[in-house]
Short mmCIF file of C-alpha atoms and ligand atoms in Angstrom, two decimals:
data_model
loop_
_atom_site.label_atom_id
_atom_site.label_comp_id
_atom_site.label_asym_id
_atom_site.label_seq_id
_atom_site.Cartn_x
_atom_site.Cartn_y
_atom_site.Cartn_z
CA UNK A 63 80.32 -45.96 22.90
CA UNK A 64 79.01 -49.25 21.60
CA UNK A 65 75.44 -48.91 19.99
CA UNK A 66 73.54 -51.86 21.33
CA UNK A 67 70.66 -53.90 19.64
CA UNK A 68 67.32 -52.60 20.88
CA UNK A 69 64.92 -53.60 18.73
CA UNK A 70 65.25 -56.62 15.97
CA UNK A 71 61.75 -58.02 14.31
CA UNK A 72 62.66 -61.00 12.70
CA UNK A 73 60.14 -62.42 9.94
CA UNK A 74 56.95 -61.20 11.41
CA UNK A 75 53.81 -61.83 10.23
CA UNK A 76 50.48 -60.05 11.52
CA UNK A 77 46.86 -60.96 10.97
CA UNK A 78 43.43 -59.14 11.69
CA UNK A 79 40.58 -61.26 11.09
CA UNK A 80 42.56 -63.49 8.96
CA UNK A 81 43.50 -60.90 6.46
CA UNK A 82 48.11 -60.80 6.58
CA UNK A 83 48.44 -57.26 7.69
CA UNK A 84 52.05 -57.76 7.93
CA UNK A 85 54.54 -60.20 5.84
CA UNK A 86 58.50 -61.28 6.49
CA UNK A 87 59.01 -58.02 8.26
CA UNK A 88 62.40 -57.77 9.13
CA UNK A 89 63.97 -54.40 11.05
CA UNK A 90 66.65 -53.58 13.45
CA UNK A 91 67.02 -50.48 15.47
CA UNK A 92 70.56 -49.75 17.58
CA UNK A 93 70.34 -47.54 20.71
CA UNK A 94 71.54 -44.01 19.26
CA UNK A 95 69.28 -44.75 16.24
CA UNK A 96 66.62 -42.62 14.35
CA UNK A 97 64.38 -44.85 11.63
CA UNK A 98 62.05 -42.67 9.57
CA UNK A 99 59.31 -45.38 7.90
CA UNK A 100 57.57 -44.09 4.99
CA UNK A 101 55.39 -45.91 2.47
CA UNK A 102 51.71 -45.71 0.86
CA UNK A 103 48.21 -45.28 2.82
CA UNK A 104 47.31 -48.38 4.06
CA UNK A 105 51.13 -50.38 3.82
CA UNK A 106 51.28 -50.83 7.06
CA UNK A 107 52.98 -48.32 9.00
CA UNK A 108 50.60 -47.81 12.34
CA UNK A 109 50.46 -51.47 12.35
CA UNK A 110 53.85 -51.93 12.65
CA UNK A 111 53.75 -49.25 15.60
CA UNK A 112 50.61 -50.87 17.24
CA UNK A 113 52.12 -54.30 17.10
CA UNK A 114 55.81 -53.18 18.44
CA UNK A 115 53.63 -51.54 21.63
CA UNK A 116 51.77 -54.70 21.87
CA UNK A 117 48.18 -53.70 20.68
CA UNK A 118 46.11 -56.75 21.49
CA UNK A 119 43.56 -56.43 18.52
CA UNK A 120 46.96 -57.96 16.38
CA UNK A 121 47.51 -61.75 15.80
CA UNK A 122 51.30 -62.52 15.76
CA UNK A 123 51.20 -65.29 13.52
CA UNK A 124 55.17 -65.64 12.77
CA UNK A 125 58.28 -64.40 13.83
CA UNK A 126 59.22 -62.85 16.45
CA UNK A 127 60.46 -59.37 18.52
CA UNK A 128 62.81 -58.81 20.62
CA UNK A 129 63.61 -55.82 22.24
CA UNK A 130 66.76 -55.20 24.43
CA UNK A 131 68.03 -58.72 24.12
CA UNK A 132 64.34 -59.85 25.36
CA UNK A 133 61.93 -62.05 23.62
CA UNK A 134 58.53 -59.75 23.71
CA UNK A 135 56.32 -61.04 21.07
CA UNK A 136 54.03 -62.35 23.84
CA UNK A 137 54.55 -59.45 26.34
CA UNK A 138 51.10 -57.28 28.24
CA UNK A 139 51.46 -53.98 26.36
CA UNK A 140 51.97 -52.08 29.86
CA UNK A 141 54.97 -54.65 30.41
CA UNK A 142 56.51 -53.31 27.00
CA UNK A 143 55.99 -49.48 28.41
CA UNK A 144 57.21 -50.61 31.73
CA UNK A 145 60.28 -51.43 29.38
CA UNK A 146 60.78 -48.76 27.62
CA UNK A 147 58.39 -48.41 24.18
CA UNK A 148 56.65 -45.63 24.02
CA UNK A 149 53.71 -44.96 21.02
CA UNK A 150 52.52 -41.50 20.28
CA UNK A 151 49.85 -42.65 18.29
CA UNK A 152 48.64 -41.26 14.69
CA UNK A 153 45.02 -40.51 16.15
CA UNK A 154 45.25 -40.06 20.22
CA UNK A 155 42.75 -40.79 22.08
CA UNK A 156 40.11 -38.70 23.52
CA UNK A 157 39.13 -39.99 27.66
CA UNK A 158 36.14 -38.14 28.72
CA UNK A 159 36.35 -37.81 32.41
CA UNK A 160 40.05 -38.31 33.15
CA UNK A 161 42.35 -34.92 33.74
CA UNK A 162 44.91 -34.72 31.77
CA UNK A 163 46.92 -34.07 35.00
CA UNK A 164 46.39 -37.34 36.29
CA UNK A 165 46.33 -39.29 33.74
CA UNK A 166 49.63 -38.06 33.10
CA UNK A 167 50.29 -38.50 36.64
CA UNK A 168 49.27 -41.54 36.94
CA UNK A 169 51.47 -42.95 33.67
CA UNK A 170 54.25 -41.24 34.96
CA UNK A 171 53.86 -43.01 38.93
CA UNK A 172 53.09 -46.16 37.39
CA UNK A 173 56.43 -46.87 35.70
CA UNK A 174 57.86 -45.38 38.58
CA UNK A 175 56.13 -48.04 40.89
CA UNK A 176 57.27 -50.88 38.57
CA UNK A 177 61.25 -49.75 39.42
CA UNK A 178 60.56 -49.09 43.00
CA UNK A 179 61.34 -45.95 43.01
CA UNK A 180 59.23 -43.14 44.51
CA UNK A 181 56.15 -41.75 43.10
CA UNK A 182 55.32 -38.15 42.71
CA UNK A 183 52.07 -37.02 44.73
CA UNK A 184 50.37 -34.19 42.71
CA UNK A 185 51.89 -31.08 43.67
CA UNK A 186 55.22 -32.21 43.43
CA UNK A 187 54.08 -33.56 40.20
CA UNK A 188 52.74 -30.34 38.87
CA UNK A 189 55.88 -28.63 39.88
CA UNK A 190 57.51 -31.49 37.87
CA UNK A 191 56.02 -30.88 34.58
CA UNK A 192 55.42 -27.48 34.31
CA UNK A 193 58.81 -27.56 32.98
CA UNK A 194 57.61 -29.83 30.24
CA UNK A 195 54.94 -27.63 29.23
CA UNK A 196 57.00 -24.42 28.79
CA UNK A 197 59.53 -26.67 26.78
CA UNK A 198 56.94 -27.76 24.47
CA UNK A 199 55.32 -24.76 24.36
CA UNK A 200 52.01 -25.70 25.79
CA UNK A 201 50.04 -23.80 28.46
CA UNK A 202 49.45 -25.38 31.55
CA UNK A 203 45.78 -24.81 31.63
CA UNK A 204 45.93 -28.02 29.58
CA UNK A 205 46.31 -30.03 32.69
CA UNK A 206 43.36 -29.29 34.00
CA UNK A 207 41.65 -30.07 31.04
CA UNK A 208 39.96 -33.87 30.14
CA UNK A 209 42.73 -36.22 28.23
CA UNK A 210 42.86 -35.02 24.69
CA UNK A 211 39.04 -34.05 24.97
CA UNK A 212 38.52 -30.79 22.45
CA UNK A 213 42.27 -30.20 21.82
CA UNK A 214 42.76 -29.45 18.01
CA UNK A 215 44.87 -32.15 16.58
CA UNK A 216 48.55 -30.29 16.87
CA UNK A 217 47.47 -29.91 20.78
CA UNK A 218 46.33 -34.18 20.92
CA UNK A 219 50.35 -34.50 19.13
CA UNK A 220 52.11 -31.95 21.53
CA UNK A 221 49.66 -34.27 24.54
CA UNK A 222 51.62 -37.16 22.90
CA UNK A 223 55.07 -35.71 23.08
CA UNK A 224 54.77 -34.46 26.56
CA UNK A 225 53.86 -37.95 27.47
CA UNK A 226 57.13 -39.29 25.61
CA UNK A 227 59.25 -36.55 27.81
CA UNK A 228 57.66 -38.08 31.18
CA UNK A 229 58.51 -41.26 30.66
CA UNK A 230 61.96 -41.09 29.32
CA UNK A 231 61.65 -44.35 26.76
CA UNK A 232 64.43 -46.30 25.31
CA UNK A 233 62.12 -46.60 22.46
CA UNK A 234 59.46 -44.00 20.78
CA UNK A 235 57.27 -45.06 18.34
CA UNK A 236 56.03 -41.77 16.70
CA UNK A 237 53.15 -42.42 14.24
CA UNK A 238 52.93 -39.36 12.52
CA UNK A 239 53.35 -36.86 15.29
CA UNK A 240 53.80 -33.81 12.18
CA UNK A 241 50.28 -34.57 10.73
CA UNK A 242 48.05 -31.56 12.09
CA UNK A 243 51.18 -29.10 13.15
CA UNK A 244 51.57 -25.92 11.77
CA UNK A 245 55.09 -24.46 11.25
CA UNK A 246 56.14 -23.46 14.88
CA UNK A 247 54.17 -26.40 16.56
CA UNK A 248 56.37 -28.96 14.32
CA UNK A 249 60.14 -26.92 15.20
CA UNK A 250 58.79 -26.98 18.69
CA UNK A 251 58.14 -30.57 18.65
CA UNK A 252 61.04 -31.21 17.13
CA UNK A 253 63.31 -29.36 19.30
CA UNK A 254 62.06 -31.57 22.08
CA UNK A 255 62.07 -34.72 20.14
CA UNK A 256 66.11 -34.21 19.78
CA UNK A 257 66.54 -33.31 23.06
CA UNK A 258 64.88 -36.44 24.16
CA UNK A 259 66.99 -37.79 21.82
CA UNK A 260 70.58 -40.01 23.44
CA UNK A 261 72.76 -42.64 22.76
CA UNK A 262 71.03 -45.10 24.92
CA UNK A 263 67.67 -44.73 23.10
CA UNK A 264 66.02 -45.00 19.54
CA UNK A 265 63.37 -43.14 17.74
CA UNK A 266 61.25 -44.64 14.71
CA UNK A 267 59.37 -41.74 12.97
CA UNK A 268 56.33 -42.80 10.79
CA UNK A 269 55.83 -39.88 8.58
CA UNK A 270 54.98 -39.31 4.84
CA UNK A 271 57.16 -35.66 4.63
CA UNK A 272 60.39 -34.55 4.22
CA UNK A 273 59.69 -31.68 6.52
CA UNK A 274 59.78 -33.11 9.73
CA UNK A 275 62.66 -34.90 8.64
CA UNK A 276 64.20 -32.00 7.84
CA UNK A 277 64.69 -31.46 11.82
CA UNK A 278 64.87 -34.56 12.83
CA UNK A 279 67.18 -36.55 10.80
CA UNK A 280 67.34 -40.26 10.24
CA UNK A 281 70.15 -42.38 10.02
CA UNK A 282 67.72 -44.86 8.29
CA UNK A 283 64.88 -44.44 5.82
CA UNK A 284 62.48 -47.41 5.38
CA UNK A 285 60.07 -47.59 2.78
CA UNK A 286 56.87 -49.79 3.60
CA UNK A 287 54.74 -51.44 0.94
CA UNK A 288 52.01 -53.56 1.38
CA UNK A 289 53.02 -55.18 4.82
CA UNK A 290 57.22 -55.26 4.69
CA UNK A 291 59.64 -52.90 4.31
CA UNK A 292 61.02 -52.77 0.50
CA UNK A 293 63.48 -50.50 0.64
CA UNK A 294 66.38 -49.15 3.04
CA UNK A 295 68.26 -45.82 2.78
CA UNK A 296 69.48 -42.61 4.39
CA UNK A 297 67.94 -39.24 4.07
CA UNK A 298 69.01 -38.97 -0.01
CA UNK A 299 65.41 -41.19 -0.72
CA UNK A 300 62.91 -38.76 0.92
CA UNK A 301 64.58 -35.93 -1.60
CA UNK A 302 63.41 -38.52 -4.31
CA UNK A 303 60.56 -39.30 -2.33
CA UNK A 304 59.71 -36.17 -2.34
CA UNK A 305 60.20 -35.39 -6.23
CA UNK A 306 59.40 -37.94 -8.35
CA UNK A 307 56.31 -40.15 -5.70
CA UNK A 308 56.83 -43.93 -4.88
CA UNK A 309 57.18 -44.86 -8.64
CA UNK A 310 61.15 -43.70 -7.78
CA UNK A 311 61.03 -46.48 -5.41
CA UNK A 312 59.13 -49.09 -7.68
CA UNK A 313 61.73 -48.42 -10.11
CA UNK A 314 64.80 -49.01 -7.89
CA UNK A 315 63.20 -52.40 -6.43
CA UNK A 316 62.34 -53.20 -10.02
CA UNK A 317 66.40 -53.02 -10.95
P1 ADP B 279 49.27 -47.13 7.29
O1 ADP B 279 49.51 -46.69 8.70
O2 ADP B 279 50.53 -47.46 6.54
O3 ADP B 279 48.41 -46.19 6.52
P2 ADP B 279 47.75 -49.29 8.54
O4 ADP B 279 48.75 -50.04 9.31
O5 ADP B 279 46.87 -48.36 9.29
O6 ADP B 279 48.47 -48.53 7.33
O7 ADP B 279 46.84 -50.32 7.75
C1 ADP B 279 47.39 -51.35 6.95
C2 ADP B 279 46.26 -52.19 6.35
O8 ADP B 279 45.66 -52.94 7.39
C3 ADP B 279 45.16 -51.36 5.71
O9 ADP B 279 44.73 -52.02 4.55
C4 ADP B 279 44.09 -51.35 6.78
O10 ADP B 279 42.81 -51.23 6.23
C5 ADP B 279 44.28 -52.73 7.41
N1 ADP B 279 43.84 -52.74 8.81
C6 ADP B 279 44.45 -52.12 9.86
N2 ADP B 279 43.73 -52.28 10.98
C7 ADP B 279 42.65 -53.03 10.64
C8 ADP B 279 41.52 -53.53 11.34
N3 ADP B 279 41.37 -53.29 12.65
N4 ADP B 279 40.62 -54.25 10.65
C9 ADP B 279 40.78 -54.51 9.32
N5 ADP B 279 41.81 -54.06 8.60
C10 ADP B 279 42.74 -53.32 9.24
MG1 MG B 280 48.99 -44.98 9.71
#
């Protein structure tokens, strides 16, 4: 099995309202990959995620990504789904009016649509997921509740994961999917995160605790500060992550 490039951001720089967000970013992910991203408040983590998925509100002013051998720095964010990323964002999204049923529906037919190949109508749908619910542990009266609207925030992450197990991604952005979970909710999650999990695809987990890492393990720890990753490891740095704070990492880029 040869890992293949999926992912390779090559000197990017992002700017919101003329403030550099972003600076010389450089990461590559292989298919079979998981890529934990830690750093500070405020370095730059969920902008990294929004900007991978395409989130117009970001200026691209260098660089460039490309994901599965495809240049997609200029790509319609529902192209890059369409392709295969996938964000679970840090704070989802609440959509007044919209059942979660077919919204999820809908997400699911639409990338169906885009590879011609045939849509689910909504009871064949519901008989579809209601396998994904028991996996994740959610009750199905969730469907026929509004997207996200009143669910605490371990039910909006669980929302997020379900959606990542419809639509079968080669790449999941997951932007702090533990905050908000309490003990069984996060081995849950993670149970189906690794399932999801294959050789063909790649997972980069935003998260600032060793626990979640715990069950899912990286191959590849990143360490974000101020806009650009300063430091690459395995697993060993969130254990001194964990101990002695991001002066441990100050000090080793400061060798
Ligand atoms: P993290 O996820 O690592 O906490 P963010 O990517 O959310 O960090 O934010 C990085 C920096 O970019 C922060 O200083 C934040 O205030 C700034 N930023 C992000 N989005 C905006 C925005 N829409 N307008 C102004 N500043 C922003
Ligand atoms: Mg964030």
């Amino acid at each position: 099995m040869i890992n293949k490039n999926l992912l390779d951001i090559k000197n990017l720089q992002v700017k919101i309202n003329e403030k550099i967000i972003l600076n010389n970013l450089n990461l590559s992910v292989n298919s079979g990959e998981i890529h934990a991203i830690m750093g500070k408040n405020g370095s730059g983590k969920s902008t990294l995620a929004k900007v991978i998925a395409g989130h117009p509100k970001y200026k691209i002013t260098q660089g460039q990504i490309i994901f599965n051998g495809h240049n997609i720095t200029e790509m319609e964010p529902e192209e890059r789904s369409h392709n295969g990323i996938f964000l679970a964002f840090q704070y989802p999204i609440e959509i007044p009016g919209v059942s979660n049923a077919d919204f999820l529906r809908t997400a699911y037919n639409a990338k169906k649509k885009f590879y011609n190949e045939n849509e689910l109508d909504p009871l064949s749908f519901l008989d579809f997921i209601d396998k994904k619910f028991k996996d994740i542990d959610m009750d199905v009266t969730f469907l026929n509740r509004n997207v996200n609207e009143g669910f605490s925030g371990g039910e909006k992450k669980k929302n997020e994961i379900l959606q990542m197990s419809l639509l079968n991604s080669k790449l999941s952005l997951l932007d702090e999917t533990d905050s908000g979970l309490d003990i069984d909710a996060l081995k849950t999650i993670s149970n189906t995160i690794n399932k999801l999990k294959n050789n063909d695809n790649a997972i980069i987990l935003i998260t600032h605790y060793q626990r979640l890492l715990d069950y899912i393990k990286p191959n590849y720890v990143h360490i974000m500060q101020e806009g650009n990753i300063v430091h690459t490891g395995d697993f060993s740095i969130v254990e001194q992550l964990e101990q002695y704070g991001y002066q441990y990492i100050q000090s080793s880029i400061n060798l």
